[in-house]
mmCIF file of C-alpha atoms and ligand atoms in Angstrom:
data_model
loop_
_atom_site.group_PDB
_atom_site.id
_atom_site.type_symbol
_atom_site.label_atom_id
_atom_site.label_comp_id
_atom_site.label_asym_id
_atom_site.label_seq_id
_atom_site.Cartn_x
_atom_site.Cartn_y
_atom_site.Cartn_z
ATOM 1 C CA UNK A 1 9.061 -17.860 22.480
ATOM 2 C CA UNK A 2 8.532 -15.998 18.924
ATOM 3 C CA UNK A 3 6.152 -13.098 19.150
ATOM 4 C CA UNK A 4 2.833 -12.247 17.114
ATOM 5 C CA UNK A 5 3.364 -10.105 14.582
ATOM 6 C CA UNK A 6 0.419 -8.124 12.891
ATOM 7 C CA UNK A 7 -0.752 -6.242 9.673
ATOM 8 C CA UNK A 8 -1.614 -3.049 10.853
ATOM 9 C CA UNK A 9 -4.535 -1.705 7.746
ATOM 10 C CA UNK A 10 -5.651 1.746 8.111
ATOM 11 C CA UNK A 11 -9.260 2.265 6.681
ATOM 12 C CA UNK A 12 -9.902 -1.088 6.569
ATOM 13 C CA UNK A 13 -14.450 -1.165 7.245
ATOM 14 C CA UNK A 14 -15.434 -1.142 3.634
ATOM 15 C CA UNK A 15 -13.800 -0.806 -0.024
ATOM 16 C CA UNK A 16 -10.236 -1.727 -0.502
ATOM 17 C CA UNK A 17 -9.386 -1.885 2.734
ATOM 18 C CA UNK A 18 -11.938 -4.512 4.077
ATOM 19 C CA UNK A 19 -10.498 -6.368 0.742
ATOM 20 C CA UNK A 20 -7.027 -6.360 2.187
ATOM 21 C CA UNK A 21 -8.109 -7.671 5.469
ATOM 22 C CA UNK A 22 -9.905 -10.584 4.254
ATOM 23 C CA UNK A 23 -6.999 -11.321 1.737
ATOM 24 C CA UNK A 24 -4.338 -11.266 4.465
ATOM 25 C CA UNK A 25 -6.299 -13.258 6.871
ATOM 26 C CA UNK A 26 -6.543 -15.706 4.089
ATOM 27 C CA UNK A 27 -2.927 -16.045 4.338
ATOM 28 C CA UNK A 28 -3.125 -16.101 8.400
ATOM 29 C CA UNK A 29 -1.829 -12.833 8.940
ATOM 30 C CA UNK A 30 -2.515 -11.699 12.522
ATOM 31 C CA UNK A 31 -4.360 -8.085 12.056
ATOM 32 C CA UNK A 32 -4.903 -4.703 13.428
ATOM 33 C CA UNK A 33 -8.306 -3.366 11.230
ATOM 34 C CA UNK A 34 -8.299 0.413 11.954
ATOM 35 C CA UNK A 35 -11.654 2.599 11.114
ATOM 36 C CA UNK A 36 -13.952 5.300 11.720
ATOM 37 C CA UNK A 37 -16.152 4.686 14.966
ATOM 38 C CA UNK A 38 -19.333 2.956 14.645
ATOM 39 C CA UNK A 39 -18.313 1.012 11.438
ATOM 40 C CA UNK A 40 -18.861 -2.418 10.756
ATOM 41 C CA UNK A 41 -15.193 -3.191 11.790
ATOM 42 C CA UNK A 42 -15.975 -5.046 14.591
ATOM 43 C CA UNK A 43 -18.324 -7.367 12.573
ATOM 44 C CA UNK A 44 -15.421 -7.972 10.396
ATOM 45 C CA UNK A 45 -12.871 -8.787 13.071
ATOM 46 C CA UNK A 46 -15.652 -11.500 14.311
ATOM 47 C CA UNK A 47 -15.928 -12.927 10.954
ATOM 48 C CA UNK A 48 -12.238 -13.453 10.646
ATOM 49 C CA UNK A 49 -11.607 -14.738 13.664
ATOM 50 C CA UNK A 50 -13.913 -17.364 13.021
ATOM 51 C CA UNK A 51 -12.940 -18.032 9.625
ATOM 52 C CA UNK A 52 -9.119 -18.167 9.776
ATOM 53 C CA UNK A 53 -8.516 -18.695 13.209
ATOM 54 C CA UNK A 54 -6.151 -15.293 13.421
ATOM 55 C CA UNK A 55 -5.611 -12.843 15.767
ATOM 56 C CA UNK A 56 -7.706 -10.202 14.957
ATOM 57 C CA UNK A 57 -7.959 -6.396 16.790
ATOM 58 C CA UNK A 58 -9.778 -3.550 15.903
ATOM 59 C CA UNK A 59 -9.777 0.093 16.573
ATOM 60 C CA UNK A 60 -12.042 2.895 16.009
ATOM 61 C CA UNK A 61 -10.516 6.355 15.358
ATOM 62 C CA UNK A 62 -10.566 9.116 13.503
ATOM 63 C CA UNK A 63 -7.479 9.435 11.618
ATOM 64 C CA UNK A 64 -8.444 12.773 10.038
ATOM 65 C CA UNK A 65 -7.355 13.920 13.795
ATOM 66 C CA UNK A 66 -3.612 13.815 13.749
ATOM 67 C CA UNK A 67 -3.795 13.876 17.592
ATOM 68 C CA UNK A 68 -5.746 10.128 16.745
ATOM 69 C CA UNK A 69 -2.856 8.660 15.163
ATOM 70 C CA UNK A 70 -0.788 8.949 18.104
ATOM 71 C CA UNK A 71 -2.960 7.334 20.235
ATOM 72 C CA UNK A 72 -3.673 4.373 17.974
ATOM 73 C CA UNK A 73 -0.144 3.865 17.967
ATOM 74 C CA UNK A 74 -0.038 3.959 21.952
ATOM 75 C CA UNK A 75 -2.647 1.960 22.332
ATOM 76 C CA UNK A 76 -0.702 -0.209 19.948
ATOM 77 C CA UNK A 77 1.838 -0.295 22.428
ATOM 78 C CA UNK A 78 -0.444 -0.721 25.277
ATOM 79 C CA UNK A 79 -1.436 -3.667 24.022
ATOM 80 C CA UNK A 80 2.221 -5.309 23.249
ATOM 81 C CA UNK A 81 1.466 -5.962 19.703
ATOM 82 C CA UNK A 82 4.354 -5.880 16.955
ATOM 83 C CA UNK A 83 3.545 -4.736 13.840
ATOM 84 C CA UNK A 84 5.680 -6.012 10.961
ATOM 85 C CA UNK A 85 3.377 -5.218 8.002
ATOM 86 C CA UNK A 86 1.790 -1.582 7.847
ATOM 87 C CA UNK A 87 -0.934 -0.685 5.496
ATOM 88 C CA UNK A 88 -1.807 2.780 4.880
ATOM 89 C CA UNK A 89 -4.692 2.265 2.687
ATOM 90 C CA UNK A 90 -7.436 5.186 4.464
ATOM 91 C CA UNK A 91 -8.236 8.059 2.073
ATOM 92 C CA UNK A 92 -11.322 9.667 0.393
ATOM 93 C CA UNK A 93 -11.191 10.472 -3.308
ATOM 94 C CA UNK A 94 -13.578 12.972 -4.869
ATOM 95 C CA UNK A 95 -14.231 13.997 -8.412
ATOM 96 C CA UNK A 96 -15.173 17.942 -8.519
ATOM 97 C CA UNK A 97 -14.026 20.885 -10.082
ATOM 98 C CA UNK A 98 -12.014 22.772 -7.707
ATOM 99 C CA UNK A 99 -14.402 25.678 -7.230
ATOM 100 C CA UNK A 100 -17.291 23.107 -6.552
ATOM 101 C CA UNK A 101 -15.265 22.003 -3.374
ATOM 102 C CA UNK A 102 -14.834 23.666 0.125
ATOM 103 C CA UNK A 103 -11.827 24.214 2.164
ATOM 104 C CA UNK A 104 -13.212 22.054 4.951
ATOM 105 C CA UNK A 105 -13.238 18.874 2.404
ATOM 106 C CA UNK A 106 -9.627 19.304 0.836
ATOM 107 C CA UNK A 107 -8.011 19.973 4.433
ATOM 108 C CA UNK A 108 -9.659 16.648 5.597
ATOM 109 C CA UNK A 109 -8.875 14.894 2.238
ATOM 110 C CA UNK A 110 -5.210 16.203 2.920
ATOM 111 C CA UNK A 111 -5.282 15.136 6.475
ATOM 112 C CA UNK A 112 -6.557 11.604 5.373
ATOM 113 C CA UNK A 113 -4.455 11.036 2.366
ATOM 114 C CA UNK A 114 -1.039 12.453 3.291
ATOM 115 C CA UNK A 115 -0.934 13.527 6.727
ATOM 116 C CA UNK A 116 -2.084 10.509 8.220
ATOM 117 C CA UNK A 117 0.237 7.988 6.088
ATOM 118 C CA UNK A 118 3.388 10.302 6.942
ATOM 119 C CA UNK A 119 2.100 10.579 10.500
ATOM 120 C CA UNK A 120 1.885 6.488 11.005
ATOM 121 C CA UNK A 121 4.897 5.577 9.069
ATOM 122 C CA UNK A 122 7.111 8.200 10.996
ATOM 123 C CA UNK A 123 5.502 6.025 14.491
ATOM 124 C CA UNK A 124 5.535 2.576 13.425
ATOM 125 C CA UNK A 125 9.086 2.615 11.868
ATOM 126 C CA UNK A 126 10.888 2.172 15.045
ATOM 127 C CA UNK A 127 8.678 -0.850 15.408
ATOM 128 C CA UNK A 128 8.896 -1.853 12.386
ATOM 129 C CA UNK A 129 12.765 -1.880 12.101
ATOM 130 C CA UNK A 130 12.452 -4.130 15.279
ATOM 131 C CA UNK A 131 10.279 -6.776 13.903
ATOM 132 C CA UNK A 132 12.365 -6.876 10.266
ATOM 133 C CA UNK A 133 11.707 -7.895 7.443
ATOM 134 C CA UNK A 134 8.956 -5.868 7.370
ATOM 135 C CA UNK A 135 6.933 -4.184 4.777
ATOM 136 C CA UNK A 136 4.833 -0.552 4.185
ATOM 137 C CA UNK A 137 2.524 -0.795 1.724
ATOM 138 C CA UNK A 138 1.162 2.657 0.642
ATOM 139 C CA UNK A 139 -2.165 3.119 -1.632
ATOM 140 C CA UNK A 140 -1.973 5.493 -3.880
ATOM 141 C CA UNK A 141 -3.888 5.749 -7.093
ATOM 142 C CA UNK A 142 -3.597 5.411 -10.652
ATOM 143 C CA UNK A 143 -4.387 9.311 -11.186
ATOM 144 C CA UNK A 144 -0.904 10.184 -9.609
ATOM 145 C CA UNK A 145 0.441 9.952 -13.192
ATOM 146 C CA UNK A 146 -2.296 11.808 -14.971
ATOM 147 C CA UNK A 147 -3.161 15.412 -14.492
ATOM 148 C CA UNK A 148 -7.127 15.346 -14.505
ATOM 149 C CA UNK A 149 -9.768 17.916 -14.504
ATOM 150 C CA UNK A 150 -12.073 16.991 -11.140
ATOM 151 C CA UNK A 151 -9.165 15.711 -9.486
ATOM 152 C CA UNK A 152 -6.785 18.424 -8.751
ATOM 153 C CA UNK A 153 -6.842 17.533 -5.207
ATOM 154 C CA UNK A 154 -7.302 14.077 -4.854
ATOM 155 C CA UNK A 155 -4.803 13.884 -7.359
ATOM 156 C CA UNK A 156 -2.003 15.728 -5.811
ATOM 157 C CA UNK A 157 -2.473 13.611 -2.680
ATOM 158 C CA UNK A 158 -1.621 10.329 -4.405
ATOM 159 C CA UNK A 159 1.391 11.563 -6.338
ATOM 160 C CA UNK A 160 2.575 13.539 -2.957
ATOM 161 C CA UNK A 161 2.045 8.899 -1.653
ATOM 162 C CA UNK A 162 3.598 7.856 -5.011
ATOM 163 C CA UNK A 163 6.750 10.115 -4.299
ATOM 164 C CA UNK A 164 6.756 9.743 -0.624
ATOM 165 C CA UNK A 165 6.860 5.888 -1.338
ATOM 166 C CA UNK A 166 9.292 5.406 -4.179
ATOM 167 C CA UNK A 167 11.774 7.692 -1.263
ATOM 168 C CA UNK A 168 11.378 5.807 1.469
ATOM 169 C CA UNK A 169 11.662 3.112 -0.442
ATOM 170 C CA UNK A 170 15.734 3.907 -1.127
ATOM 171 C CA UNK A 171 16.305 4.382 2.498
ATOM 172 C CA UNK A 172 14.703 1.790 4.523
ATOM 173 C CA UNK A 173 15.802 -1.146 2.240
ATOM 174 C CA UNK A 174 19.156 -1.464 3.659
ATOM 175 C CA UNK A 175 16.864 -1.548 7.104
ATOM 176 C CA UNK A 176 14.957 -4.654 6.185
ATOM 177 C CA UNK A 177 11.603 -2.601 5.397
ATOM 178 C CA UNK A 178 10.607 -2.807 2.228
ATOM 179 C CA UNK A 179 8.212 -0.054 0.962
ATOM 180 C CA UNK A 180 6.037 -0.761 -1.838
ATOM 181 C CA UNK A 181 3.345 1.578 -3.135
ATOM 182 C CA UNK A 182 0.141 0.302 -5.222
ATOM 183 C CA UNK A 183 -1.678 2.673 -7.836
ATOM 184 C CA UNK A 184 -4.875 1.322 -8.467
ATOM 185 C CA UNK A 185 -7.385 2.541 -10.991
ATOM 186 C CA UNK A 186 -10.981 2.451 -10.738
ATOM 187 C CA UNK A 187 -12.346 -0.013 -8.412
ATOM 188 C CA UNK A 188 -16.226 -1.186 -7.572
ATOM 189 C CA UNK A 189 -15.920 0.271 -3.522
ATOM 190 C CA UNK A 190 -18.023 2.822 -1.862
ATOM 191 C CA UNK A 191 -22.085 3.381 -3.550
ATOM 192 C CA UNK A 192 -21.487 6.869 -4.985
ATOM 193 C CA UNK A 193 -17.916 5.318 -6.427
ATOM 194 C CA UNK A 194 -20.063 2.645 -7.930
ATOM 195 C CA UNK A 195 -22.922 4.690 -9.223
ATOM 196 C CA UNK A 196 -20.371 7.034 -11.339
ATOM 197 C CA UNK A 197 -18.280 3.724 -12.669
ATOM 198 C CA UNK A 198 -21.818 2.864 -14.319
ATOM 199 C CA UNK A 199 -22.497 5.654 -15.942
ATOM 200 C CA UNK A 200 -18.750 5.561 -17.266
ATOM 201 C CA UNK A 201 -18.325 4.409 -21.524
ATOM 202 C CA UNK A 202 -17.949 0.861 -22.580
ATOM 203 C CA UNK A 203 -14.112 1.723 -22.750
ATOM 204 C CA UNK A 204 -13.719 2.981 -19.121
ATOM 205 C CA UNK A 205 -15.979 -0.030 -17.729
ATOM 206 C CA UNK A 206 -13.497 -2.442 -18.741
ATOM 207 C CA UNK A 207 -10.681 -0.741 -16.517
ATOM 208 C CA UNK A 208 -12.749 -0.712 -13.297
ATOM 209 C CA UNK A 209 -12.307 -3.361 -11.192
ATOM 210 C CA UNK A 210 -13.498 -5.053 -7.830
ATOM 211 C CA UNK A 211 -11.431 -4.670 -4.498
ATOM 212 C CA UNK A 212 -11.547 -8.327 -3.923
ATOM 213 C CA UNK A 213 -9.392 -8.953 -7.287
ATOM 214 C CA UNK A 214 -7.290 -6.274 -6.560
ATOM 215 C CA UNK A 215 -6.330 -6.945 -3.075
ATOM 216 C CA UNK A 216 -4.460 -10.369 -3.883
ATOM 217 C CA UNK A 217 -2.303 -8.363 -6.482
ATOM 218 C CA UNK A 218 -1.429 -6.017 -3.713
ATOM 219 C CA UNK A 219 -0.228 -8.409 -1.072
ATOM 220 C CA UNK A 220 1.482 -10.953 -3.652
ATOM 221 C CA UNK A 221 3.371 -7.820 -5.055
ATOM 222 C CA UNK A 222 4.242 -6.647 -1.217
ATOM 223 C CA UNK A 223 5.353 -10.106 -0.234
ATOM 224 C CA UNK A 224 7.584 -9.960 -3.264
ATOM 225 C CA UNK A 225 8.687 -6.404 -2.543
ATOM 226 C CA UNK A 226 7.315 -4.685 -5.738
ATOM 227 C CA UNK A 227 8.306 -1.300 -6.108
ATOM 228 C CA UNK A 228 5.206 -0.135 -7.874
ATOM 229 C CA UNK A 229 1.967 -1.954 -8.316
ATOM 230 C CA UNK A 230 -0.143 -1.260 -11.340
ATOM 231 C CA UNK A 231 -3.334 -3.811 -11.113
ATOM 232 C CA UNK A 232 -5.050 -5.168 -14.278
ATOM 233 C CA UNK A 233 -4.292 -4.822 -17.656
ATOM 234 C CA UNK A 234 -6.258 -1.892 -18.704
ATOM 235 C CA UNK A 235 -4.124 0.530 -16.177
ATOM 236 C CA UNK A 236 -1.101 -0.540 -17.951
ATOM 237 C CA UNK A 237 -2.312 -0.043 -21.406
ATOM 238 C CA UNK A 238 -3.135 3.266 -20.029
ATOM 239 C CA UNK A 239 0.861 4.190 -18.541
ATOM 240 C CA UNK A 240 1.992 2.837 -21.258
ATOM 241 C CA UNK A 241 0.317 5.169 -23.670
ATOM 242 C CA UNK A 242 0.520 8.139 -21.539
ATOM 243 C CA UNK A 243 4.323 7.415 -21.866
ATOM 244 C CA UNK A 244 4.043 6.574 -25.493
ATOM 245 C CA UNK A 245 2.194 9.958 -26.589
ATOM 246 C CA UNK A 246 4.384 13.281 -26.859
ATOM 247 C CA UNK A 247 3.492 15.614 -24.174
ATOM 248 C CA UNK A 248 1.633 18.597 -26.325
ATOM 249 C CA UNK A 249 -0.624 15.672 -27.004
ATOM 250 C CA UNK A 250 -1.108 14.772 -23.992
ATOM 251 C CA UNK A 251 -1.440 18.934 -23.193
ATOM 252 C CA UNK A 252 -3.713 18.634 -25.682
ATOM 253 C CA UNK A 253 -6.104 15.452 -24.907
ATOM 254 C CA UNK A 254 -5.813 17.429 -21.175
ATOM 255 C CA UNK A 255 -7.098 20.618 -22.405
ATOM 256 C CA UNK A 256 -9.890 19.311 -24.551
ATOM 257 C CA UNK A 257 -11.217 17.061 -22.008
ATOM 258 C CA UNK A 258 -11.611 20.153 -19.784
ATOM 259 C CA UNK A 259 -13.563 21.660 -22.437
ATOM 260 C CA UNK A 260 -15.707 18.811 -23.041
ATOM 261 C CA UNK A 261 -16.460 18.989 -19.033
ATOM 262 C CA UNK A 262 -17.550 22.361 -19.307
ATOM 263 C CA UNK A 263 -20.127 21.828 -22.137
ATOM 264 C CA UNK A 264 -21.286 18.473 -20.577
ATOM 265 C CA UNK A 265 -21.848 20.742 -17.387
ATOM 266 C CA UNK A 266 -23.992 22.809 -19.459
ATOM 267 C CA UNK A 267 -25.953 19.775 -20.426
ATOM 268 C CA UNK A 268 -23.898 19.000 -24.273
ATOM 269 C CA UNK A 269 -23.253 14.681 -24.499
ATOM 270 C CA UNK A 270 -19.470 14.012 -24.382
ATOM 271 C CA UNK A 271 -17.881 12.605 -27.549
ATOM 272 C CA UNK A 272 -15.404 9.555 -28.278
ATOM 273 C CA UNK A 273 -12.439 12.005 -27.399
ATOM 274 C CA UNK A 274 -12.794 12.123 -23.894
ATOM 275 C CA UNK A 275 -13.216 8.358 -23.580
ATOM 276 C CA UNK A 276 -9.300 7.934 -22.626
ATOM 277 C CA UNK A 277 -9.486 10.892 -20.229
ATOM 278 C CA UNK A 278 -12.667 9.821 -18.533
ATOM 279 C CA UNK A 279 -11.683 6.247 -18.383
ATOM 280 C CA UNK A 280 -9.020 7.384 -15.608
ATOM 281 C CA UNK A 281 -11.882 9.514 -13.711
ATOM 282 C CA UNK A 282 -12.944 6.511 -11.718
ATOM 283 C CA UNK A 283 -9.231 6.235 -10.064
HETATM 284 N N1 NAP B 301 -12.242 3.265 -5.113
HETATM 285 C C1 NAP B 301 -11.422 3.599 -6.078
HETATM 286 O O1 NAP B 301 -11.815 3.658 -7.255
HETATM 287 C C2 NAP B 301 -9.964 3.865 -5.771
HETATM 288 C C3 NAP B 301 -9.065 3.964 -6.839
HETATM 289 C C4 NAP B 301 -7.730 4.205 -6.557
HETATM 290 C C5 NAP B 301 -7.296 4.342 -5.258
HETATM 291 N N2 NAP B 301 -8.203 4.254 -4.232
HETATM 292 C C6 NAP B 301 -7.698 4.435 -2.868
HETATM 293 O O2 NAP B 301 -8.004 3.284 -2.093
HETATM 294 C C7 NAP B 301 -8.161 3.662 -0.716
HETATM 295 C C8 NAP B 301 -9.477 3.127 -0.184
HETATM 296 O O3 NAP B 301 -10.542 3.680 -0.958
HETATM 297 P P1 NAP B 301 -12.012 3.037 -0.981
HETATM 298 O O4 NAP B 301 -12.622 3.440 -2.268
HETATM 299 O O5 NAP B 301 -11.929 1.611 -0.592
HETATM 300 O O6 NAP B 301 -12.713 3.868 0.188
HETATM 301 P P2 NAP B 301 -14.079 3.563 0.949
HETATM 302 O O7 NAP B 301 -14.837 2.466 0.305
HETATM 303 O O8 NAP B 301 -14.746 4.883 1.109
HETATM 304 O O9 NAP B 301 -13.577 3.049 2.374
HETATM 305 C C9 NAP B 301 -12.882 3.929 3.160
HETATM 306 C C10 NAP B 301 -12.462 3.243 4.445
HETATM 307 O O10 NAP B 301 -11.745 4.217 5.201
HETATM 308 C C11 NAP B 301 -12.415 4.421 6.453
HETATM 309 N N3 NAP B 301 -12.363 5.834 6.799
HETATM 310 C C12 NAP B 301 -12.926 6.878 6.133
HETATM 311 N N4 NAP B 301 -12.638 8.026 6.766
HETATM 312 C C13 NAP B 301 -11.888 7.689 7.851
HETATM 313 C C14 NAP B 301 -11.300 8.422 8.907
HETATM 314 N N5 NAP B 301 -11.426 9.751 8.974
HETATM 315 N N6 NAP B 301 -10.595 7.756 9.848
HETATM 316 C C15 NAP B 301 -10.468 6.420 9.805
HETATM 317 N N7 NAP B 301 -11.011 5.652 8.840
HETATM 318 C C16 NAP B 301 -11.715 6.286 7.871
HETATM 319 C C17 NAP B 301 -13.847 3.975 6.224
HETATM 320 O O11 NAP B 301 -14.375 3.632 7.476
HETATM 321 P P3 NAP B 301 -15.951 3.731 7.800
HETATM 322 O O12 NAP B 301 -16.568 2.486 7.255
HETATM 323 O O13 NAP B 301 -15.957 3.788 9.265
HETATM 324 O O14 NAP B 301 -16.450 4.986 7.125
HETATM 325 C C18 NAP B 301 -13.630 2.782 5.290
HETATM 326 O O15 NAP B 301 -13.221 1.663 6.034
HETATM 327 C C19 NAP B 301 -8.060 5.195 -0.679
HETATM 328 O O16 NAP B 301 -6.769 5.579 -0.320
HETATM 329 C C20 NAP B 301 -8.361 5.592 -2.116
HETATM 330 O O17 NAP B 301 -7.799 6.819 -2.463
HETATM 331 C C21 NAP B 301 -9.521 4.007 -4.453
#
């Protein structure tokens, strides 16, 4: 008798996440939704059930807590459910100067973003080997390419997934896992992410976009073992002339939007030159 397999989807309550879920339980993918405790991922699991008629488990735990991660994949085990499809999608952006931070945030934005994704992959790749093909799908972020003011952390984080990906990417192929990594750019998720999208320029609106239209990219482009996954046309524009420019432009546009921070701290209106810059805040 052929087992169940399942979608593991870390973070998967609200934003992006909760996006994913609902896409692959469109496509009758058996899932295990993985969030904070006292979320609204039980809810969720209900509503799918109903909807799709799938399989549908979910966990609360911390994932901050590396000691957590262990035990969701034990009680993954526990449980006798194969996991064929993991997606490490939990992680908490910010947009601050560096100083404006504290060392409690960036070691739990660390913990979140990197340590947590390493953590998982390192347990479920046994498992996932065993139920091959199989695919990781790893979310980084759009701002892994640019070097931002107000996102010196966050930012590091999702080029330390971007190169972590495109790696494990070489060596599990010949293993029948395929490891794809999404960089997404702005998207409509959490209130606070939404409240600084609208006070964004004309410009930067058009590159933000929901989690519902992004999550479809992100599975099609994992079922069809993407490499890299840049969502919507605006993002692209955006590599493409970040790769176009010479770099002591680029040095330059960097440097000048920092400026232009500084004085909007101190209450001066930005001007058309940071447009580009501030356009990739959102991501
Ligand atoms: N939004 C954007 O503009 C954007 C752009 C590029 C990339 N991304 C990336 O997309 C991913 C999702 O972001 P999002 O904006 O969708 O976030 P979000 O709306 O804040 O949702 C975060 C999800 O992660 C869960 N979560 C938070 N802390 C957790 C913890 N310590 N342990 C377990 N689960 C936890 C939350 O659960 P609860 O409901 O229980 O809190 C929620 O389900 C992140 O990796 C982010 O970096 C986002």
């Amino acid at each position: 008798m052929s087992k169940n397999l399942y979608t593991l989807i870390t973070g998967a309550s609200e934003g992006f996440g909760k996006a994913l879920a609902m896409e692959c339980a469109s496509r009758k993918m058996n899932l295990i939704l993985v969030a904070l405790p006292d979320s609204k991922l039980q809810l969720l699991a209900e509503t799918l059930i109903q909807k799709y008629a799938i399989e549908v488990i979910s966990i609360e735990k911390d994932l901050s807590i590396e000691e957590n991660c262990t035990m969701l994949y034990k009680q993954v085990e526990e449980l006798k459910l194969s996991v064929n499809m993991l997606i490490n999608n939990v992680g908490i952006s910010s947009t601050m100067f560096f100083s404006e931070g504290n060392i409690g945030f960036y070691q739990k934005q660390v913990k979140l973003n990197v340590v947590a994704t390493t953590l998982l992959t390192s347990l479920f790749l046994e498992m996932l080997k065993a139920n091959k093909p199989s695919h990781i799908l790893n979310v980084g972020s759009l701002s892994c390419f640019f070097y931002l003011a107000k996102k010196q952390v966050y930012g590091a984080t999702k080029s330390y997934i971007y190169s972590f990906s495109k790696s494990l990417r070489g060596e599990l192929s010949s293993e029948g896992i395929n490891v794809s990594v999404i960089c997404p750019g702005g998207m409509n998720t959490n209130e606070t992410i939404v409240n600084t999208n609208k006070s964004n320029n004309w410009l930067a609106r058009q590159s933000i976009m929901n989690p519902e239209e992004v999550a479809p990219i992100a599975i099609k482009g994992l079922l069809k073992c993407k490499e890299i996954i840049i969502p919507g046309r605006m993002n692209k524009l955006f590599l493409l002339i970040d790769k176009l420019l010479p770099s002591f432009i680029i040095k330059m546009i960097a440097n000048n939007h920092i400026n232009k921070f500084k004085s909007y701290n101190t209450g001066n209106q930005p001007t058309n030159e940071t447009v580009f810059n501030r356009s990739l805040e959102a991501t």
